[in-house]
Structure formats: structure tokens, C-alpha cells
């Protein structure tokens, strides 16, 4: 596929393509030209062609894209067909919300929820019993888990992340407001809600002083 | 302040400066050189100087930055001293989590929570009664609200956003998996959790095929 040289900007755009193509499928649209897709997505047709050419290209000149095929291929590129499992570390408000969220449409399921608080351990969230974080290493030996979701206070986040990595976790979806300093082979994706709200606040305060760039659609 | 020409890349970095400076304050550090700060933040000292020069610069050559002053000034630039209010639209799992989250350290409070579901209206979340979304226009006439947080299904998101905008909301923190098409003077900041997880999945699947760029610390 030649995916070795793909820029992170392209990668960030793939989930949005996937979402738009999923919408088209829902609406029964089977074929779309890059021009039509570009109008819907508000990016240039040339950008779409360039992005998709990174993966070998999926269109036939003059015939447009087969929506189902393109959707499924991008899904495969994103690893969404792999049936991945994640564990949630921290059964607080955000951890609970994520545990109850249905990620199955992008191929993820929650395999376990862990916390350190005695009053939380043993309770059920979305049909899953919260386990003691002390048992996470054993759990990871017995289960195939791709992603750990960190929804714990920042004071514990680093130590927890290091334990998870030592126990074999290779990817962390980090909601704690901290930059984790981990081995370079560990994939970390941050969702820093405070910082997102601060950026919104800035843009709202300074409204009109600059045109908002289209890239604001691309984050998160 | 000359903030008219500031790039969105700089703006995205400000919350991270704010967080690091807050950490320094917590640790009793009153003064820091751009070099020390750069080592902690893993960006170049020259980048820090350039970024801060957008706002007139805050350092004295050879003396470093006064942490408290720089922290508070960046806070002001971000509008965090403005005591802003937000309303949460959608009292589901994510809306509930955000309603219970304490955003007061960045100057935000939740003024109201709204939903359309009869069985949810009238319940309390974090001390706030959930109101009918039908009353949101009246509420916005009577209260000064800067930000609406959309945590509703995508099928309702666009219509709800348009009603909020019509009722005077100028900024939307959007968690619904949809690109809102609103007037260009409405500030929208998206947190697309599905897409964040998909990007993580991609990077984990294609690990080692490319060096993860440092920009992965900057998103969300």
C-alpha cells in the first residue's frame, strides 16, 4: 500500500472520509465523483484525489468512487476491521461515559474497566464489573487488548501509563491533562478537553480578528 | 496586543503553555528561562520565544520569564479570566460527565443542562436540574451564556445548533460526529471522539512505519 510515507495530516483526514462515506452509504449513494465528495466535505477535489492516491487511489477516471469499496478500504487502513479491544482505566464520570459509549461501529469493544478506589471496584458500568487496577497486569496477560483509555487524574496518569506499557499495552488514548513521556514505540493520542475549551474560548474572544481556518473541522 | 495576525497553530499551543506554567506555579517555580521551559515542553526555545512574541513577548533577555505573570497573561489572552458560562445540550453519558466536570480552573461554569427526553427532564446532574430544550431560548434571554456544548446524537445536532445560534449563542463545543455548517461568525470547536480513536488505531496498526511526529501532543 506504500503507507510508509503517509503524512500525519493525511492520516488525520482519513476518519473524516470514513464518516462521510458512511453517511453516503446510509443514504443509499453507491457512487460519487471526487467533485461531488469535495463539495460535501468542503475540501478540494484535488486534495481528495491526492489523499487517496497515498493508498493506491480508489477511483477510476470519469467513473468516480465506489462508495462501499472506498469506505471499507479506508476502514481497513484505519484498522477498524480488526475487532480491537480496549480497557478503561478510571471509572469516574468520563470513564463511565466512554464505557457506556458504543464504539462497535468502528470495531472497538470495552474489555475491562479498572479503578483504584475501593468503593468503585465491584460496581458495574454498562454490564462490565469494575476491577482493581492491581489486577490489570494479570488481565492483560489473559486478554488481547490493543488500547488503554486513561481517564484518571493527572497525578496518577504517568505511573499508570508506565505500568500498562510494561504489561504490554502499545497504544494509549489519554484523557488526562498531561503529556505522557513514554517509549517512542508507544502510540499516544491525547484528548485534552480543557485545552480544547480554552482554544474555543480564545477563538470566541478574538472573533472577527481572523478568519477561522477550515482546519478547525479537522481536530479532535 | 497585535493578536490579529496570530496563526491557529500558535493559538493551539497556548493552552499547553498555560498548563505547563500552571504546573510550575504549583511546584513553586517563579522564574524560568525559555531554555528550561523548552526542555520541559519538548519544543525549541526559539519556538517559545516566537510564540510569545506574538503577544508582545513576556521575557527579559537573560532573566527568563516570570512564571506567574506569564501564566496569568496567557490566561487573559485565552479569555479564562472572563468567568464564562456554558450550557450543555444533551444529558446523556457524555453530557453528564461534562456537567460533573469542574471547569472552574479555566473560568467556566455550567449554567444549565437541556434535553428533549421527558424521562431526563427534571432530573438533577451535579446539582443542576435538566430543563427541556424547548426552554433554551428563554433561558438564553435571561442568562449570559458564551458557549453551548453539544452532546446529542448527530441526527439532532444540526437543528439544535441552528436554534442555539438563533438564540444568540456564538460558540459551540461540538461532540456530535458531524461538521456543523453554521454562519462563519459562529466559533465551532469539534471533539470527535470516534475520529480520535480511529487515528490512534491507524497509528497503532502502522507502528514503526513512520516516526510519530511530536504534533501528536498538540491535538485535542
mmCIF file of C-alpha atoms in Angstrom, chain B residues 8-219:
data_model
loop_
_atom_site.group_PDB
_atom_site.id
_atom_site.type_symbol
_atom_site.label_atom_id
_atom_site.label_comp_id
_atom_site.label_asym_id
_atom_site.label_seq_id
_atom_site.Cartn_x
_atom_site.Cartn_y
_atom_site.Cartn_z
ATOM 1 C CA UNK B 8 -4.111 28.971 14.567
ATOM 2 C CA UNK B 9 -1.007 26.850 15.202
ATOM 3 C CA UNK B 10 0.173 29.337 17.812
ATOM 4 C CA UNK B 11 -3.280 29.529 19.359
ATOM 5 C CA UNK B 12 -3.407 25.758 19.657
ATOM 6 C CA UNK B 13 -0.152 25.856 21.599
ATOM 7 C CA UNK B 14 -1.270 28.477 24.124
ATOM 8 C CA UNK B 15 -3.322 26.110 26.319
ATOM 9 C CA UNK B 16 -0.302 23.860 26.624
ATOM 10 C CA UNK B 17 1.885 26.772 27.736
ATOM 11 C CA UNK B 18 -0.818 27.653 30.219
ATOM 12 C CA UNK B 19 -0.839 24.123 31.596
ATOM 13 C CA UNK B 20 2.938 23.910 31.931
ATOM 14 C CA UNK B 21 3.144 27.304 33.600
ATOM 15 C CA UNK B 22 0.389 26.237 35.999
ATOM 16 C CA UNK B 23 2.460 23.157 36.858
ATOM 17 C CA UNK B 24 5.499 25.331 37.531
ATOM 18 C CA UNK B 25 3.453 27.542 39.859
ATOM 19 C CA UNK B 26 2.190 24.502 41.718
ATOM 20 C CA UNK B 27 5.800 23.467 42.189
ATOM 21 C CA UNK B 28 6.770 26.894 43.492
ATOM 22 C CA UNK B 29 8.877 27.867 40.483
ATOM 23 C CA UNK B 30 8.678 31.621 39.986
ATOM 24 C CA UNK B 31 11.076 32.220 37.151
ATOM 25 C CA UNK B 32 12.134 30.103 34.193
ATOM 26 C CA UNK B 33 14.367 30.572 31.185
ATOM 27 C CA UNK B 34 12.992 29.831 27.758
ATOM 28 C CA UNK B 35 15.631 27.105 27.569
ATOM 29 C CA UNK B 36 14.421 25.378 30.726
ATOM 30 C CA UNK B 37 10.823 25.710 29.610
ATOM 31 C CA UNK B 38 11.745 24.305 26.213
ATOM 32 C CA UNK B 39 13.332 21.219 27.770
ATOM 33 C CA UNK B 40 10.233 20.568 29.866
ATOM 34 C CA UNK B 41 7.829 21.153 26.989
ATOM 35 C CA UNK B 42 9.986 19.481 24.326
ATOM 36 C CA UNK B 43 9.734 22.363 21.911
ATOM 37 C CA UNK B 44 12.627 24.603 20.910
ATOM 38 C CA UNK B 45 13.401 27.701 22.953
ATOM 39 C CA UNK B 46 13.185 29.671 19.753
ATOM 40 C CA UNK B 47 9.649 28.416 19.150
ATOM 41 C CA UNK B 48 8.639 29.515 22.642
ATOM 42 C CA UNK B 49 10.133 32.972 22.107
ATOM 43 C CA UNK B 50 8.469 33.286 18.718
ATOM 44 C CA UNK B 51 5.101 32.159 20.025
ATOM 45 C CA UNK B 52 5.153 34.543 22.957
ATOM 46 C CA UNK B 53 6.432 37.413 20.824
ATOM 47 C CA UNK B 54 3.078 37.263 19.049
ATOM 48 C CA UNK B 55 1.642 38.744 22.199
ATOM 49 C CA UNK B 56 4.365 41.297 22.741
ATOM 50 C CA UNK B 57 6.808 38.932 24.427
ATOM 51 C CA UNK B 58 6.993 38.475 28.145
ATOM 52 C CA UNK B 59 10.639 37.728 28.827
ATOM 53 C CA UNK B 60 13.567 39.934 29.637
ATOM 54 C CA UNK B 61 16.708 38.853 27.835
ATOM 55 C CA UNK B 62 18.839 36.897 30.286
ATOM 56 C CA UNK B 63 16.281 36.938 33.064
ATOM 57 C CA UNK B 64 13.776 34.426 31.743
ATOM 58 C CA UNK B 65 10.064 34.530 32.259
ATOM 59 C CA UNK B 66 8.192 35.434 35.419
ATOM 60 C CA UNK B 67 6.007 32.357 35.665
ATOM 61 C CA UNK B 68 3.025 33.881 37.492
ATOM 62 C CA UNK B 69 2.887 36.889 35.184
ATOM 63 C CA UNK B 70 3.226 34.813 32.009
ATOM 64 C CA UNK B 71 0.648 32.288 33.251
ATOM 65 C CA UNK B 72 -1.878 34.992 34.048
ATOM 66 C CA UNK B 73 -1.287 36.915 30.822
ATOM 67 C CA UNK B 74 -1.759 33.807 28.699
ATOM 68 C CA UNK B 75 -4.883 33.096 30.743
ATOM 69 C CA UNK B 76 -6.181 36.558 29.848
ATOM 70 C CA UNK B 77 -5.354 36.053 26.168
ATOM 71 C CA UNK B 78 -7.345 32.818 26.287
ATOM 72 C CA UNK B 79 -10.219 34.628 27.995
ATOM 73 C CA UNK B 80 -10.002 32.464 31.109
ATOM 74 C CA UNK B 81 -10.369 35.452 33.450
ATOM 75 C CA UNK B 82 -13.721 36.302 31.905
ATOM 76 C CA UNK B 83 -15.880 33.975 34.056
ATOM 77 C CA UNK B 84 -17.723 32.391 31.177
ATOM 78 C CA UNK B 85 -20.838 30.259 31.269
ATOM 79 C CA UNK B 86 -21.801 27.294 29.182
ATOM 80 C CA UNK B 87 -24.906 25.216 28.717
ATOM 81 C CA UNK B 88 -24.869 21.526 27.972
ATOM 82 C CA UNK B 89 -27.278 20.255 25.345
ATOM 83 C CA UNK B 90 -27.836 16.548 25.832
ATOM 84 C CA UNK B 91 -27.864 14.932 29.264
ATOM 85 C CA UNK B 92 -26.626 11.548 28.079
ATOM 86 C CA UNK B 93 -23.460 9.850 29.282
ATOM 87 C CA UNK B 94 -21.043 12.362 27.846
ATOM 88 C CA UNK B 95 -23.202 15.386 28.733
ATOM 89 C CA UNK B 96 -23.465 14.086 32.280
ATOM 90 C CA UNK B 97 -19.710 13.580 32.510
ATOM 91 C CA UNK B 98 -19.037 17.121 31.286
ATOM 92 C CA UNK B 99 -21.710 18.580 33.585
ATOM 93 C CA UNK B 100 -19.968 16.993 36.567
ATOM 94 C CA UNK B 101 -16.504 18.018 35.450
ATOM 95 C CA UNK B 102 -15.140 21.089 37.198
ATOM 96 C CA UNK B 103 -14.066 23.617 34.575
ATOM 97 C CA UNK B 104 -13.761 26.445 37.122
ATOM 98 C CA UNK B 105 -9.948 26.348 36.977
ATOM 99 C CA UNK B 106 -10.235 27.686 33.451
ATOM 100 C CA UNK B 107 -13.005 30.126 34.283
ATOM 101 C CA UNK B 108 -16.013 28.181 33.026
ATOM 102 C CA UNK B 109 -19.167 27.153 34.844
ATOM 103 C CA UNK B 110 -22.151 25.134 33.672
ATOM 104 C CA UNK B 111 -25.211 27.393 33.778
ATOM 105 C CA UNK B 112 -27.784 24.912 32.506
ATOM 106 C CA UNK B 113 -28.388 21.455 31.075
ATOM 107 C CA UNK B 114 -31.016 20.742 28.435
ATOM 108 C CA UNK B 115 -32.505 17.656 26.878
ATOM 109 C CA UNK B 116 -35.540 16.683 24.843
ATOM 110 C CA UNK B 117 -36.309 13.404 26.633
ATOM 111 C CA UNK B 118 -39.239 13.535 29.037
ATOM 112 C CA UNK B 119 -37.687 10.978 31.391
ATOM 113 C CA UNK B 120 -34.500 13.015 31.727
ATOM 114 C CA UNK B 121 -36.014 16.490 32.077
ATOM 115 C CA UNK B 122 -36.351 17.356 35.750
ATOM 116 C CA UNK B 123 -33.568 15.045 36.938
ATOM 117 C CA UNK B 124 -30.508 16.579 38.573
ATOM 118 C CA UNK B 125 -26.933 16.341 37.389
ATOM 119 C CA UNK B 126 -24.216 17.814 39.566
ATOM 120 C CA UNK B 127 -26.763 19.994 41.337
ATOM 121 C CA UNK B 128 -28.323 21.331 38.132
ATOM 122 C CA UNK B 129 -31.839 20.418 37.048
ATOM 123 C CA UNK B 130 -32.111 19.248 33.456
ATOM 124 C CA UNK B 131 -34.506 21.558 31.573
ATOM 125 C CA UNK B 132 -36.498 20.967 28.433
ATOM 126 C CA UNK B 133 -34.645 22.041 25.319
ATOM 127 C CA UNK B 134 -37.835 23.876 24.383
ATOM 128 C CA UNK B 135 -36.999 26.403 27.092
ATOM 129 C CA UNK B 136 -33.458 27.093 25.882
ATOM 130 C CA UNK B 137 -34.370 30.298 24.033
ATOM 131 C CA UNK B 138 -35.974 31.784 27.139
ATOM 132 C CA UNK B 139 -33.002 30.685 29.231
ATOM 133 C CA UNK B 140 -30.551 32.351 26.862
ATOM 134 C CA UNK B 141 -32.528 35.602 27.014
ATOM 135 C CA UNK B 142 -32.264 35.627 30.790
ATOM 136 C CA UNK B 143 -28.694 34.395 31.191
ATOM 137 C CA UNK B 144 -25.341 35.415 29.828
ATOM 138 C CA UNK B 145 -24.018 32.256 28.184
ATOM 139 C CA UNK B 146 -20.932 32.157 25.975
ATOM 140 C CA UNK B 147 -20.665 28.518 24.977
ATOM 141 C CA UNK B 148 -23.102 25.719 24.154
ATOM 142 C CA UNK B 149 -21.811 22.161 24.467
ATOM 143 C CA UNK B 150 -23.452 19.746 22.032
ATOM 144 C CA UNK B 151 -23.535 16.189 23.328
ATOM 145 C CA UNK B 152 -26.543 14.929 21.384
ATOM 146 C CA UNK B 153 -26.931 12.403 18.581
ATOM 147 C CA UNK B 154 -25.839 13.643 15.188
ATOM 148 C CA UNK B 155 -29.366 13.372 13.807
ATOM 149 C CA UNK B 156 -30.466 16.268 16.026
ATOM 150 C CA UNK B 157 -27.206 18.165 16.184
ATOM 151 C CA UNK B 158 -27.634 20.482 13.252
ATOM 152 C CA UNK B 159 -31.138 21.632 14.074
ATOM 153 C CA UNK B 160 -30.203 22.157 17.720
ATOM 154 C CA UNK B 161 -27.128 24.171 16.728
ATOM 155 C CA UNK B 162 -29.181 26.415 14.471
ATOM 156 C CA UNK B 163 -31.689 27.077 17.237
ATOM 157 C CA UNK B 164 -28.883 27.929 19.655
ATOM 158 C CA UNK B 165 -27.276 30.279 17.176
ATOM 159 C CA UNK B 166 -30.605 31.970 16.517
ATOM 160 C CA UNK B 167 -30.997 32.381 20.271
ATOM 161 C CA UNK B 168 -27.661 34.170 20.456
ATOM 162 C CA UNK B 169 -25.028 31.513 21.112
ATOM 163 C CA UNK B 170 -21.740 32.455 19.454
ATOM 164 C CA UNK B 171 -19.594 29.452 20.269
ATOM 165 C CA UNK B 172 -20.298 25.735 20.119
ATOM 166 C CA UNK B 173 -18.197 22.964 21.623
ATOM 167 C CA UNK B 174 -19.372 20.136 19.423
ATOM 168 C CA UNK B 175 -19.079 16.490 20.453
ATOM 169 C CA UNK B 176 -21.596 15.228 17.884
ATOM 170 C CA UNK B 177 -19.927 13.395 14.981
ATOM 171 C CA UNK B 178 -20.959 15.932 12.374
ATOM 172 C CA UNK B 179 -19.461 19.003 10.727
ATOM 173 C CA UNK B 180 -21.831 21.816 11.639
ATOM 174 C CA UNK B 181 -22.460 24.198 8.771
ATOM 175 C CA UNK B 182 -23.115 27.496 10.521
ATOM 176 C CA UNK B 183 -22.587 31.180 9.924
ATOM 177 C CA UNK B 184 -18.916 31.999 9.670
ATOM 178 C CA UNK B 185 -19.111 34.191 12.784
ATOM 179 C CA UNK B 186 -20.022 31.203 14.928
ATOM 180 C CA UNK B 187 -17.000 29.604 16.527
ATOM 181 C CA UNK B 188 -17.115 25.814 16.468
ATOM 182 C CA UNK B 189 -14.629 23.538 18.174
ATOM 183 C CA UNK B 190 -15.083 19.859 17.494
ATOM 184 C CA UNK B 191 -14.203 16.952 19.721
ATOM 185 C CA UNK B 192 -14.793 13.949 17.528
ATOM 186 C CA UNK B 193 -14.049 11.004 19.795
ATOM 187 C CA UNK B 194 -14.641 8.344 17.143
ATOM 188 C CA UNK B 195 -12.166 10.026 14.832
ATOM 189 C CA UNK B 196 -9.620 10.422 17.585
ATOM 190 C CA UNK B 197 -9.819 6.688 18.317
ATOM 191 C CA UNK B 198 -9.585 5.875 14.604
ATOM 192 C CA UNK B 199 -6.388 7.910 14.308
ATOM 193 C CA UNK B 200 -4.991 6.088 17.332
ATOM 194 C CA UNK B 201 -5.952 2.802 15.705
ATOM 195 C CA UNK B 202 -4.212 3.743 12.466
ATOM 196 C CA UNK B 203 -1.029 4.795 14.240
ATOM 197 C CA UNK B 204 -1.021 1.617 16.295
ATOM 198 C CA UNK B 205 -1.588 -0.589 13.239
ATOM 199 C CA UNK B 206 1.113 1.111 11.216
ATOM 200 C CA UNK B 207 3.555 1.449 14.060
ATOM 201 C CA UNK B 208 7.156 1.675 13.067
ATOM 202 C CA UNK B 209 6.267 2.595 9.502
ATOM 203 C CA UNK B 210 6.743 6.231 10.368
ATOM 204 C CA UNK B 211 8.127 8.144 13.273
ATOM 205 C CA UNK B 212 5.270 9.646 15.230
ATOM 206 C CA UNK B 213 5.584 13.369 14.943
ATOM 207 C CA UNK B 214 5.631 15.486 18.041
ATOM 208 C CA UNK B 215 2.421 17.149 16.902
ATOM 209 C CA UNK B 216 0.526 14.246 18.424
ATOM 210 C CA UNK B 217 0.953 16.026 21.738
ATOM 211 C CA UNK B 218 -0.772 19.076 20.445
ATOM 212 C CA UNK B 219 -4.176 17.917 19.426
#
